[in-house]
Coordinates of C-alpha atoms in Angstrom, one line a residue:
Chain A
M1323 CA 9.8 -8.6 -20.9
A1324 CA 8.2 -11.1 -23.3
S1325 CA 8.3 -13.7 -20.6
S1326 CA 6.7 -11.5 -17.9
A1327 CA 3.4 -13.3 -18.1
M1328 CA 5.3 -16.6 -17.4
E1329 CA 7.0 -15.0 -14.5
L1330 CA 3.7 -14.3 -12.9
S1331 CA 3.3 -18.0 -12.2
L1332 CA 6.9 -18.2 -10.8
L1333 CA 6.5 -15.4 -8.3
N1334 CA 6.0 -17.1 -5.0
P1335 CA 4.1 -20.1 -6.3
A1336 CA 3.3 -21.4 -2.8
A1337 CA 1.4 -18.2 -2.2
M1338 CA -0.7 -18.6 -5.3
R1339 CA -2.6 -21.6 -4.2
G1340 CA -6.0 -21.8 -5.9
L1341 CA -4.8 -19.1 -8.2
S1342 CA -4.3 -19.7 -11.9
A1343 CA -1.1 -18.2 -13.1
A1344 CA -1.9 -15.3 -15.3
K1345 CA -0.1 -16.7 -18.4
P1346 CA -1.9 -16.6 -21.7
R1347 CA -4.1 -19.5 -22.4
V1348 CA -5.9 -20.6 -25.5
V1349 CA -8.8 -22.8 -24.7
S1350 CA -11.4 -23.5 -27.4
S1351 CA -14.4 -22.6 -25.1
R1352 CA -12.9 -19.3 -24.2
R1353 CA -12.4 -16.1 -26.0
I1354 CA -9.0 -14.5 -25.4
V1355 CA -9.3 -10.8 -25.0
R1356 CA -6.6 -8.9 -26.7
F1357 CA -6.0 -5.2 -26.7
R1358 CA -5.1 -4.1 -30.2
V1359 CA -3.6 -0.7 -30.4
A1360 CA -3.0 0.9 -33.7
S1361 CA -0.3 3.2 -32.5
S1362 CA 1.5 0.6 -30.4
A1363 CA 5.3 0.6 -30.4
A1364 CA 5.4 -3.1 -31.4
A1365 CA 2.9 -4.3 -33.9
P1366 CA 1.0 -7.5 -32.9
P1367 CA 2.6 -10.5 -34.5
A1368 CA 1.1 -11.3 -37.8
A1369 CA -0.6 -14.6 -38.2
K1370 CA 1.4 -17.1 -40.2
P1371 CA 0.2 -17.7 -43.7
G1372 CA -2.0 -20.7 -43.9
T1373 CA -2.9 -20.7 -40.2
P1374 CA -6.5 -20.1 -39.5
K1375 CA -7.3 -17.0 -37.4
K1376 CA -8.3 -17.8 -33.8
R1377 CA -12.0 -17.1 -33.4
G1378 CA -13.8 -14.8 -31.1
K1379 CA -11.1 -12.4 -30.1
T1380 CA -12.5 -9.2 -28.9
E1381 CA -10.9 -5.9 -29.6
I1382 CA -11.2 -3.4 -26.8
Q1383 CA -11.4 0.2 -27.6
E1384 CA -8.5 2.4 -26.3
T1385 CA -10.0 5.6 -24.8
L1386 CA -8.8 8.4 -22.6
L1387 CA -10.1 6.6 -19.6
T1388 CA -8.6 3.1 -20.4
P1389 CA -5.9 1.9 -18.1
R1390 CA -2.5 2.3 -19.7
F1391 CA 0.9 0.6 -19.4
Y1392 CA 3.3 3.0 -17.9
T1393 CA 7.1 3.3 -18.2
T1394 CA 9.5 5.8 -16.8
D1395 CA 13.1 7.2 -16.9
F1396 CA 14.9 4.4 -15.1
D1397 CA 18.2 6.3 -15.1
E1398 CA 16.6 9.1 -13.2
M1399 CA 15.0 6.7 -10.8
E1400 CA 18.5 5.3 -10.1
R1401 CA 19.7 8.8 -9.3
L1402 CA 16.7 9.5 -7.0
F1403 CA 17.2 6.4 -4.9
N1404 CA 21.0 6.5 -4.7
A1405 CA 21.7 7.0 -1.0
E1406 CA 25.0 8.6 -1.7
I1407 CA 23.4 11.3 -3.9
N1408 CA 20.2 11.7 -2.0
K1409 CA 21.1 12.0 1.7
Q1410 CA 17.4 12.4 2.7
L1411 CA 16.4 8.8 2.2
N1412 CA 15.2 7.7 5.6
Q1413 CA 16.7 4.2 5.7
E1414 CA 14.8 3.3 8.9
E1415 CA 11.5 3.8 7.1
F1416 CA 12.5 1.7 4.1
D1417 CA 13.8 -1.1 6.4
A1418 CA 10.5 -1.0 8.2
L1419 CA 8.6 -1.1 4.9
L1420 CA 10.7 -4.0 3.7
Q1421 CA 9.9 -6.0 6.8
E1422 CA 6.2 -5.3 6.3
F1423 CA 6.3 -6.4 2.7
K1424 CA 8.2 -9.5 3.6
T1425 CA 5.6 -10.4 6.2
D1426 CA 3.1 -10.9 3.3
Y1427 CA -0.1 -10.7 5.2
N1428 CA -2.2 -11.5 2.1
Q1429 CA -0.3 -14.6 1.1
T1430 CA -3.2 -16.9 1.7
H1431 CA -6.0 -14.5 0.9
F1432 CA -6.2 -14.8 -2.9
V1433 CA -8.0 -18.2 -2.9
R1434 CA -11.1 -18.6 -4.9
N1435 CA -14.0 -20.7 -3.7
P1436 CA -17.0 -22.1 -5.6
E1437 CA -19.1 -19.0 -4.9
F1438 CA -17.0 -17.0 -7.5
K1439 CA -18.1 -19.2 -10.3
A1440 CA -21.7 -19.4 -9.0
A1441 CA -21.9 -15.6 -8.8
A1442 CA -20.5 -15.2 -12.4
D1443 CA -23.1 -17.7 -13.7
K1444 CA -25.9 -15.7 -12.1
M1445 CA -24.9 -12.4 -13.9
E1446 CA -26.7 -11.7 -17.1
G1447 CA -27.2 -8.9 -19.6
P1448 CA -25.7 -5.4 -19.2
L1449 CA -24.5 -6.1 -15.6
R1450 CA -22.5 -9.1 -16.8
Q1451 CA -20.9 -7.0 -19.6
I1452 CA -20.0 -4.1 -17.3
F1453 CA -18.6 -6.5 -14.7
V1454 CA -16.4 -8.1 -17.3
E1455 CA -15.1 -4.7 -18.4
F1456 CA -14.4 -3.9 -14.8
L1457 CA -12.3 -7.1 -14.4
E1458 CA -10.5 -6.4 -17.7
R1459 CA -9.6 -2.8 -16.7
S1460 CA -8.5 -3.9 -13.3
C1461 CA -6.4 -6.8 -14.6
T1462 CA -4.7 -4.6 -17.1
A1463 CA -3.9 -2.0 -14.5
E1464 CA -2.5 -4.6 -12.1
F1465 CA -0.4 -6.3 -14.9
S1466 CA 1.0 -2.9 -15.9
G1467 CA 2.0 -2.3 -12.3
F1468 CA 3.7 -5.7 -12.2
L1469 CA 5.8 -5.0 -15.3
L1470 CA 6.9 -1.5 -14.1
Y1471 CA 7.7 -2.6 -10.5
K1472 CA 9.5 -5.7 -11.7
E1473 CA 11.8 -3.6 -14.0
L1474 CA 12.4 -1.1 -11.2
G1475 CA 13.3 -3.9 -8.8
R1476 CA 15.8 -5.2 -11.4
R1477 CA 17.3 -1.8 -12.2
L1478 CA 17.7 -0.5 -8.7
K1479 CA 19.5 -3.6 -7.3
K1480 CA 22.9 -2.0 -7.2
T1481 CA 21.8 1.5 -6.4
N1482 CA 19.6 0.8 -3.4
P1483 CA 19.0 -2.9 -2.6
V1484 CA 16.3 -2.3 0.0
V1485 CA 14.2 -0.1 -2.4
A1486 CA 14.9 -2.6 -5.2
E1487 CA 13.6 -5.5 -3.0
I1488 CA 10.5 -3.5 -2.1
F1489 CA 9.8 -2.9 -5.8
S1490 CA 10.2 -6.7 -6.4
L1491 CA 7.8 -7.5 -3.6
M1492 CA 5.3 -5.0 -4.9
S1493 CA 5.5 -6.7 -8.3
R1494 CA 4.7 -9.9 -6.5
D1495 CA 1.6 -8.3 -5.1
E1496 CA 0.5 -6.9 -8.5
A1497 CA 1.2 -10.3 -10.2
R1498 CA -1.0 -11.9 -7.6
H1499 CA -3.8 -9.4 -8.1
A1500 CA -3.6 -9.7 -11.9
G1501 CA -3.6 -13.5 -11.7
F1502 CA -6.5 -13.5 -9.4
L1503 CA -8.5 -11.1 -11.6
N1504 CA -7.6 -13.1 -14.7
K1505 CA -8.9 -16.2 -13.0
G1506 CA -12.1 -14.3 -12.2
L1507 CA -12.4 -13.6 -15.9
S1508 CA -12.2 -17.4 -16.5
D1509 CA -15.5 -17.7 -14.7
F1510 CA -17.0 -15.7 -17.6
N1511 CA -15.2 -18.0 -20.1
L1512 CA -12.7 -15.2 -20.8
A1513 CA -9.0 -14.7 -20.3
L1514 CA -6.7 -11.8 -20.9
D1515 CA -3.7 -12.6 -23.1
L1516 CA -1.1 -11.0 -20.8
G1517 CA 1.9 -12.1 -22.9
F1518 CA 0.4 -10.3 -25.9
L1519 CA -0.4 -7.3 -23.8
T1520 CA 3.3 -7.0 -22.8
K1521 CA 4.5 -6.9 -26.3
A1522 CA 1.7 -5.1 -28.2
R1523 CA 0.4 -2.5 -25.8
K1524 CA 1.4 1.1 -26.1
Y1525 CA 3.5 2.3 -23.1
T1526 CA 2.8 5.7 -21.8
F1527 CA 6.0 7.5 -20.5
F1528 CA 5.9 9.3 -17.2
K1529 CA 8.7 11.2 -15.5
P1530 CA 9.6 9.6 -12.1
Q1531 CA 8.2 12.4 -10.0
V1532 CA 4.9 12.1 -11.8
H1533 CA 5.0 8.3 -11.1
L1534 CA 5.6 8.9 -7.4
L1535 CA 2.7 11.3 -7.2
R1536 CA 0.2 9.1 -9.1
D1537 CA 1.1 5.9 -7.4
L1538 CA -0.3 7.0 -4.1
P1539 CA -3.3 4.8 -3.0
V1540 CA -5.9 6.3 -5.1
G1541 CA -8.2 4.7 -7.7
E1542 CA -10.1 1.4 -7.9
D1543 CA -7.9 -0.6 -5.5
W1544 CA -8.0 1.9 -2.7
V1545 CA -9.5 -0.6 -0.3
L1546 CA -6.9 -3.3 -0.7
E1547 CA -4.4 -3.5 2.1
D1548 CA -1.7 -4.5 -0.4
E1549 CA -2.4 -1.2 -2.3
N1550 CA -2.3 0.7 0.9
R1551 CA 1.2 -0.6 1.7
H1552 CA 2.2 0.4 -1.9
G1553 CA 0.9 3.9 -1.0
D1554 CA 3.0 3.9 2.2
F1555 CA 6.1 3.1 0.1
F1556 CA 5.5 5.9 -2.3
S1557 CA 4.8 8.2 0.7
A1558 CA 8.3 7.3 2.0
L1559 CA 9.8 7.9 -1.4
L1560 CA 8.2 11.3 -1.7
K1561 CA 9.2 12.3 1.8
A1562 CA 12.8 11.5 0.7
Q1563 CA 12.3 14.0 -2.2
P1564 CA 11.1 17.1 -0.5
Q1565 CA 11.9 19.1 -3.6
F1566 CA 8.7 17.5 -5.1
L1567 CA 6.7 18.6 -2.1
N1568 CA 7.7 21.9 -0.6
D1569 CA 7.3 24.6 -3.3
W1570 CA 4.4 26.3 -5.0
K1571 CA 4.7 24.1 -8.1
A1572 CA 4.3 20.9 -6.0
K1573 CA 1.1 22.4 -4.5
L1574 CA -0.3 23.0 -8.0
W1575 CA 0.7 19.5 -9.2
S1576 CA -0.7 17.8 -6.2
R1577 CA -4.1 19.5 -6.7
F1578 CA -3.9 18.6 -10.4
F1579 CA -3.3 14.9 -9.8
C1580 CA -6.0 14.7 -7.2
L1581 CA -8.5 16.4 -9.5
S1582 CA -7.6 14.3 -12.5
V1583 CA -8.0 11.0 -10.5
Y1584 CA -11.3 12.1 -8.9
V1585 CA -12.9 13.5 -12.1
T1586 CA -11.8 10.4 -14.1
M1587 CA -13.2 8.0 -11.5
Y1588 CA -16.5 10.0 -11.0
L1589 CA -17.2 10.3 -14.8
N1590 CA -16.2 6.7 -15.4
D1591 CA -18.3 5.3 -12.7
C1592 CA -21.3 7.4 -13.5
Q1593 CA -21.2 5.8 -17.0
R1594 CA -21.5 2.5 -15.2
T1595 CA -24.2 3.0 -12.7
T1596 CA -25.8 -0.3 -13.8
F1597 CA -22.8 -2.1 -12.3
Y1598 CA -22.8 -0.3 -9.0
E1599 CA -26.6 -0.4 -8.6
G1600 CA -26.4 -4.1 -9.5
I1601 CA -24.2 -4.7 -6.4
G1602 CA -26.5 -2.5 -4.3
L1603 CA -24.5 0.8 -4.2
D1604 CA -25.5 4.4 -4.9
T1605 CA -22.7 5.3 -7.4
K1606 CA -22.4 8.9 -6.6
E1607 CA -22.5 8.4 -2.8
F1608 CA -20.0 5.6 -3.0
D1609 CA -17.7 7.6 -5.2
M1610 CA -17.8 10.6 -2.8
H1611 CA -17.0 8.3 0.1
V1612 CA -13.9 7.0 -1.8
I1613 CA -12.9 10.5 -2.8
I1614 CA -13.1 11.8 0.7
E1615 CA -11.2 8.9 2.2
T1616 CA -8.6 9.0 -0.5
N1617 CA -8.2 12.8 0.0
R1618 CA -7.6 12.3 3.7
T1619 CA -4.9 9.8 3.0
T1620 CA -3.4 11.9 0.3
A1621 CA -3.3 14.9 2.6
R1622 CA -0.7 13.0 4.7
I1623 CA 1.9 13.6 2.0
F1624 CA 0.8 16.1 -0.6
P1625 CA 1.4 19.8 0.4
A1626 CA -2.1 20.8 -0.8
V1627 CA -5.3 18.9 -1.5
L1628 CA -8.7 19.8 -2.8
D1629 CA -11.5 20.7 -0.5
V1630 CA -13.6 17.7 -1.5
E1631 CA -15.9 17.9 1.5
N1632 CA -17.1 21.3 0.4
P1633 CA -20.6 20.6 -1.1
E1634 CA -19.7 22.9 -4.1
F1635 CA -17.1 20.3 -5.1
K1636 CA -19.7 17.6 -5.5
R1637 CA -22.0 20.0 -7.4
K1638 CA -19.2 20.6 -9.9
L1639 CA -18.7 16.9 -10.4
D1640 CA -22.4 16.4 -11.0
R1641 CA -22.4 19.1 -13.6
M1642 CA -19.5 17.5 -15.3
V1643 CA -21.4 14.2 -15.4
E1644 CA -24.3 15.9 -17.1
I1645 CA -22.0 17.6 -19.7
N1646 CA -20.2 14.3 -20.3
K1647 CA -23.6 12.6 -21.0
K1648 CA -24.3 15.1 -23.7
I1649 CA -20.8 14.6 -25.2
I1650 CA -21.4 10.8 -25.3
A1651 CA -24.9 11.2 -26.8
I1652 CA -23.4 13.4 -29.6
G1653 CA -20.8 10.7 -30.2
E1654 CA -23.5 8.0 -30.6
S1655 CA -25.7 10.1 -32.9
D1656 CA -25.9 9.5 -36.7
D1657 CA -24.4 12.8 -37.7
I1658 CA -21.3 13.0 -39.8
P1659 CA -18.0 13.4 -37.9
L1660 CA -17.6 17.1 -38.8
V1661 CA -21.1 17.9 -37.4
K1662 CA -20.4 15.8 -34.3
N1663 CA -17.2 17.7 -33.6
L1664 CA -18.9 21.1 -34.0
K1665 CA -21.7 20.0 -31.7
R1666 CA -19.2 18.8 -29.1
I1667 CA -17.2 22.1 -28.9
P1668 CA -19.5 24.0 -26.5
H1669 CA -19.9 21.0 -24.3
V1670 CA -16.2 20.3 -24.1
A1671 CA -15.6 24.0 -23.3
A1672 CA -18.2 23.8 -20.5
L1673 CA -16.5 20.6 -19.2
V1674 CA -13.1 22.3 -19.2
S1675 CA -14.4 25.4 -17.5
E1676 CA -16.0 23.2 -14.7
I1677 CA -12.7 21.4 -14.2
I1678 CA -10.8 24.6 -14.0
A1679 CA -13.3 26.0 -11.5
A1680 CA -12.9 22.9 -9.4
Y1681 CA -9.2 23.3 -9.6
L1682 CA -9.3 26.9 -8.5
M1683 CA -11.4 26.3 -5.4
P1684 CA -9.5 27.3 -2.3
P1685 CA -7.3 24.2 -1.4
I1686 CA -6.5 22.8 2.0
E1687 CA -2.9 23.1 3.1
S1688 CA -1.6 19.7 4.1
G1689 CA 1.5 17.4 4.1
S1690 CA 3.3 15.0 6.4
V1691 CA 3.7 16.0 10.0
D1692 CA 7.4 15.2 9.5
F1693 CA 7.6 18.5 7.6
A1694 CA 5.6 20.0 10.5
E1695 CA 5.4 23.6 9.1
F1696 CA 1.7 23.5 9.7
E1697 CA 1.7 21.6 13.0
P1698 CA -0.1 24.2 15.0
Q1699 CA -3.2 23.5 12.9
L1700 CA -3.1 19.8 13.8
V1701 CA -4.8 18.2 16.7
Y1702 CA -3.1 14.9 17.5
Chain B
M1457 CA 57.2 -21.6 10.0
V1458 CA 54.3 -21.8 12.5
A1459 CA 53.2 -18.6 14.2
P1460 CA 53.7 -18.6 17.9
A1461 CA 50.6 -19.6 19.9
T1462 CA 49.3 -16.8 22.0
L1463 CA 46.9 -16.8 24.8
S1464 CA 43.5 -15.4 24.2
L1465 CA 41.8 -14.1 27.4
R1466 CA 38.0 -14.3 27.1
P1467 CA 35.3 -14.0 29.7
F1468 CA 34.8 -17.2 31.6
A1469 CA 31.1 -17.5 30.6
T1470 CA 31.9 -18.0 27.0
L1471 CA 34.1 -21.0 27.5
A1472 CA 31.2 -23.4 28.0
P1473 CA 28.4 -22.7 25.5
S1474 CA 25.0 -23.7 26.5
R1475 CA 23.3 -26.6 24.6
A1476 CA 20.9 -24.1 23.0
A1477 CA 23.8 -22.2 21.6
L1478 CA 25.3 -25.2 19.8
P1479 CA 24.6 -25.6 16.1
R1480 CA 21.9 -28.2 15.5
V1481 CA 22.3 -30.9 12.9
G1482 CA 19.6 -33.3 11.9
A1483 CA 16.9 -34.2 14.4
G1484 CA 18.1 -32.5 17.5
F1485 CA 21.7 -33.7 17.3
A1486 CA 24.2 -31.1 18.5
L1487 CA 27.9 -31.1 17.5
P1488 CA 30.3 -31.0 20.4
P1489 CA 32.2 -27.7 20.6
A1490 CA 35.5 -29.3 19.4
V1491 CA 34.0 -30.6 16.2
S1492 CA 34.2 -28.2 13.3
C1493 CA 32.6 -28.5 9.9
Q1494 CA 35.1 -26.1 8.4
P1495 CA 38.2 -27.5 6.5
R1496 CA 41.3 -27.1 8.6
R1497 CA 43.5 -24.1 7.9
R1498 CA 47.3 -24.6 7.6
R1499 CA 48.2 -21.3 9.2
L1500 CA 47.3 -20.6 12.8
S1501 CA 46.4 -17.0 13.4
L1502 CA 45.7 -16.4 17.0
R1503 CA 45.4 -13.0 18.6
A1504 CA 45.9 -11.9 22.1
V1505 CA 42.8 -10.0 23.3
A1506 CA 43.3 -7.6 26.2
V1507 CA 40.3 -7.6 28.5
D1508 CA 39.6 -5.2 31.4
S1509 CA 39.0 -6.9 34.7
D1510 CA 35.5 -5.5 34.8
Q1511 CA 34.8 -7.2 31.5
Q1512 CA 35.8 -10.6 32.8
G1513 CA 32.7 -12.7 32.6
S1514 CA 31.4 -14.3 35.7
P1515 CA 28.3 -16.3 35.9
E1516 CA 25.3 -14.1 36.6
P1517 CA 23.7 -14.7 39.9
P1518 CA 20.2 -16.2 39.3
D1519 CA 18.4 -13.6 41.3
Q1520 CA 19.7 -10.7 39.2
E1521 CA 16.9 -8.5 37.8
A1522 CA 16.1 -8.8 34.1
K1523 CA 17.0 -5.8 32.0
P1524 CA 14.2 -3.3 31.4
K1525 CA 12.5 -3.9 28.0
K1526 CA 12.2 -1.2 25.4
Y1527 CA 8.6 -0.3 24.3
H1528 CA 7.9 1.8 21.2
F1529 CA 4.7 3.7 20.8
L1530 CA 2.5 6.0 18.7
V1531 CA -0.1 8.2 20.3
A1532 CA -3.0 10.4 19.2
N1533 CA -6.4 11.3 20.3
A1534 CA -8.9 8.4 20.7
K1535 CA -11.3 9.8 18.1
F1536 CA -8.6 9.7 15.4
M1537 CA -7.2 6.3 16.4
L1538 CA -10.4 4.4 17.1
D1539 CA -13.2 6.1 15.2
E1540 CA -11.8 8.0 12.2
E1541 CA -8.9 6.0 10.8
E1542 CA -10.4 3.8 8.1
H1543 CA -7.8 1.0 7.9
F1544 CA -6.5 0.9 11.5
Q1545 CA -8.8 -1.8 12.7
E1546 CA -8.2 -3.9 9.6
Q1547 CA -4.5 -3.7 10.1
L1548 CA -4.5 -4.8 13.7
K1549 CA -7.0 -7.6 13.1
E1550 CA -4.9 -8.8 10.2
K1551 CA -1.8 -8.7 12.3
L1552 CA -3.4 -10.6 15.1
R1553 CA -4.7 -13.2 12.7
L1554 CA -1.2 -13.7 11.2
Y1555 CA 0.3 -14.1 14.7
G1556 CA -2.3 -16.8 15.4
E1557 CA -1.5 -18.6 12.1
R1558 CA 2.3 -18.4 12.7
E1559 CA 2.0 -19.1 16.4
K1560 CA 3.7 -15.9 17.3
E1561 CA 3.2 -14.2 20.7
Q1562 CA 1.3 -10.9 20.6
D1563 CA 3.8 -8.0 20.9
F1564 CA 1.5 -5.0 20.2
W1565 CA -1.4 -3.5 22.2
L1566 CA -3.7 -0.5 22.3
V1567 CA -3.6 1.4 25.6
V1568 CA -6.4 3.9 26.4
E1569 CA -5.0 6.9 28.4
P1570 CA -1.7 5.2 29.2
K1571 CA 0.1 6.1 32.4
F1572 CA 3.5 6.3 30.7
L1573 CA 2.5 9.5 29.0
D1574 CA 3.3 11.3 32.2
R1575 CA 7.0 10.8 31.3
F1576 CA 6.5 12.8 28.1
P1577 CA 5.5 16.4 28.8
N1578 CA 6.5 17.4 25.3
I1579 CA 3.9 15.0 23.9
T1580 CA 1.1 15.6 26.4
K1581 CA 1.1 19.3 25.7
R1582 CA 0.3 18.6 22.0
L1583 CA -2.2 15.9 22.7
K1584 CA -6.0 16.0 22.6
R1585 CA -7.5 13.8 25.3
P1586 CA -8.6 11.1 25.8
A1587 CA -5.6 9.6 24.1
V1588 CA -4.8 6.2 22.7
A1589 CA -1.4 4.7 22.2
L1590 CA -0.3 1.8 20.0
V1591 CA 2.5 0.1 21.9
S1592 CA 4.8 -2.6 20.7
T1593 CA 8.2 -4.1 21.4
D1594 CA 8.8 -4.2 17.6
G1595 CA 10.3 -0.8 16.8
N1596 CA 10.4 -1.6 13.1
W1597 CA 6.7 -2.1 12.9
I1598 CA 6.0 1.1 14.9
T1599 CA 8.2 3.0 12.4
F1600 CA 6.0 1.5 9.6
M1601 CA 2.8 2.4 11.5
K1602 CA 4.0 6.0 12.0
L1603 CA 4.5 6.2 8.2
R1604 CA 1.0 4.9 7.7
L1605 CA -0.9 7.0 10.3
D1606 CA 1.3 10.1 10.0
R1607 CA -0.9 12.2 12.3
V1608 CA 0.6 10.6 15.4
L1609 CA 3.5 11.3 17.8
A1610 CA 6.1 8.6 18.3
E1611 CA 8.4 7.8 21.2
Q1612 CA 9.9 5.0 23.2
F1613 CA 10.4 4.1 26.8
E1614 CA 11.7 1.3 29.0
A1615 CA 9.8 -0.6 31.6
E1616 CA 10.6 -3.5 33.9
T1617 CA 7.3 -5.4 33.3
L1618 CA 4.5 -5.6 30.8
E1619 CA 2.0 -4.5 33.5
E1620 CA 4.1 -1.3 34.1
A1621 CA 4.4 -0.6 30.4
L1622 CA 0.7 -1.0 29.6
A1623 CA -0.8 0.5 32.7
S1624 CA -3.7 2.9 32.0
N1625 CA -6.1 5.3 33.6
P1626 CA -9.8 4.5 33.5
V1627 CA -11.8 6.6 31.0
D1628 CA -15.1 6.5 29.2
L1629 CA -14.9 6.7 25.4
K1630 CA -17.8 8.2 23.5
F1631 CA -17.9 8.8 19.8
D1632 CA -20.7 10.5 17.9
K1633 CA -22.3 8.5 15.1
P1634 CA -22.0 10.0 11.7
E1635 CA -25.3 11.5 10.4
K1636 CA -24.9 9.8 7.1
W1637 CA -22.8 6.7 6.3
T1638 CA -22.2 6.2 2.6
A1639 CA -19.7 3.4 2.5
P1640 CA -20.7 0.0 1.2
Y1641 CA -19.6 -1.6 4.5
P1642 CA -20.8 -0.9 8.0
K1643 CA -18.9 1.5 10.3
Y1644 CA -16.7 -0.4 12.8
E1645 CA -18.6 -1.4 15.9
Y1646 CA -18.0 0.5 19.0
G1647 CA -15.5 -1.5 21.1
W1648 CA -13.7 -3.1 18.2
W1649 CA -10.4 -2.3 20.0
E1650 CA -11.1 -4.5 23.0
P1651 CA -9.2 -7.6 21.7
F1652 CA -6.1 -5.3 21.4
L1653 CA -6.2 -3.9 24.9
P1654 CA -3.6 -5.2 27.4
P1655 CA -4.4 -8.2 29.6
K1656 CA -6.7 -7.3 32.5
S1657 CA -3.9 -7.4 35.1
S1658 CA -2.0 -4.6 33.3
N1659 CA -4.9 -2.2 33.4
G1660 CA -4.3 0.4 35.9
T1661 CA -7.8 0.0 37.3
A1662 CA -7.4 -3.7 38.2

């Protein structure tokens, strides 16, 4: 995977007009942002003796809310998408999806115009810093998706060529997004060293069924049509695995995934209200809009979803924000670590109890109409 | 030893391929049927093909009617299709833009209260009215849209003409405006679907 950053520029180069390939660049006027992770599987390459250290590299703190690089059990993925083993794969749906991915509606959309640079130059102070962080997080997440999908596309070639090709085309999309975002960072005289990221970043392992659930169109890129199509693909994959959808465990998992995504997003964004207010949005209102729309989409595949339109759900989220602020304030205080940890305990307990209370709110029965057990409740 | 040559009976129509059917080489130059780019094979393997008399090809009379065309559709209530579904308008707009760029003829339409629904009592009894159908000759795309929209009913039918396929009953569409709109973009304008309606002549009211 070391050459993955280079591959970014090779994926459909004609489609990447106006888009710098997201390969690592070292330009004197730029600082290259590297993610250094102490517990990474592969340690960052040590500087050769006698070579001066490159200046201005910024270390980005790894936190619970930082985008991660994901990997999975590829052998199990091969079993899941083997048409001979899994008779429920709806080949018609996958053929239709493949045609849609091949159409590549957004081929000419990722073209930057001079307004990008002008807008970046206007940004100053905290807003600039927050926007840079936003681009860094998004670029990392997209690049992580590119690596995972590329590998799945390669591994599934023999097992299921159609699914493999879809994964490859999704990696094309993610590469394009990462490249575009990295080019956006260049407007701020920054660039992510994606080659370094590939080798040095810690990979978080997820079981395939967990991947399928968490790759539905939720999170920051919910509004992109590319991401929506990725969501459609994962819906089709999940529908082909009803064992992940039709029992009580699946209902509990579904609610857990929804809640973890919504809470993470809400808490994250409420720490960055400056950014949202800077672009003229009410953070909480906007987040609730995203959560409600995402929940409606998710309800088309998950067997149960949270009742996010219940006003009590938002009240719980707002209480979590207040508790989280207190936890952050304790972390920023001058107390010794032991005292900080002791002070945090009641707040962490309060946060956990709010999360559990939100989880235990009566859910909404849902799922695809193709499973149709609940069809009488539907109005077409 | 050379294999005995045997007669292959084929429909008459296939003996003279049309110019369009011939492989094109270079700028509009067509190879004559006798010329083959394949290397010659030593062994001749010819098969006799038995053909029923009713399969014998005869040139079609010019006035013979064209075969009915297959139309695929998704249908749901108008409120869901035109007012609630967040990305539907974007998708249709995007597809129309792409067709324009690639000089492809439009093969999908929105039909408000389509007349063809009368053929599907199983669907109409489950449908809230007024209804809107997304109709296309591209079955693959309709399969994809079914996956995307999910809360829709899918079927297909045949029609002789586009007018017949897309005929509709006149109806007034009214949607309540949301009390509070929190999205950072405006709600779609009422009537956004008009560019996707069938040509005027195919409207049942015309």
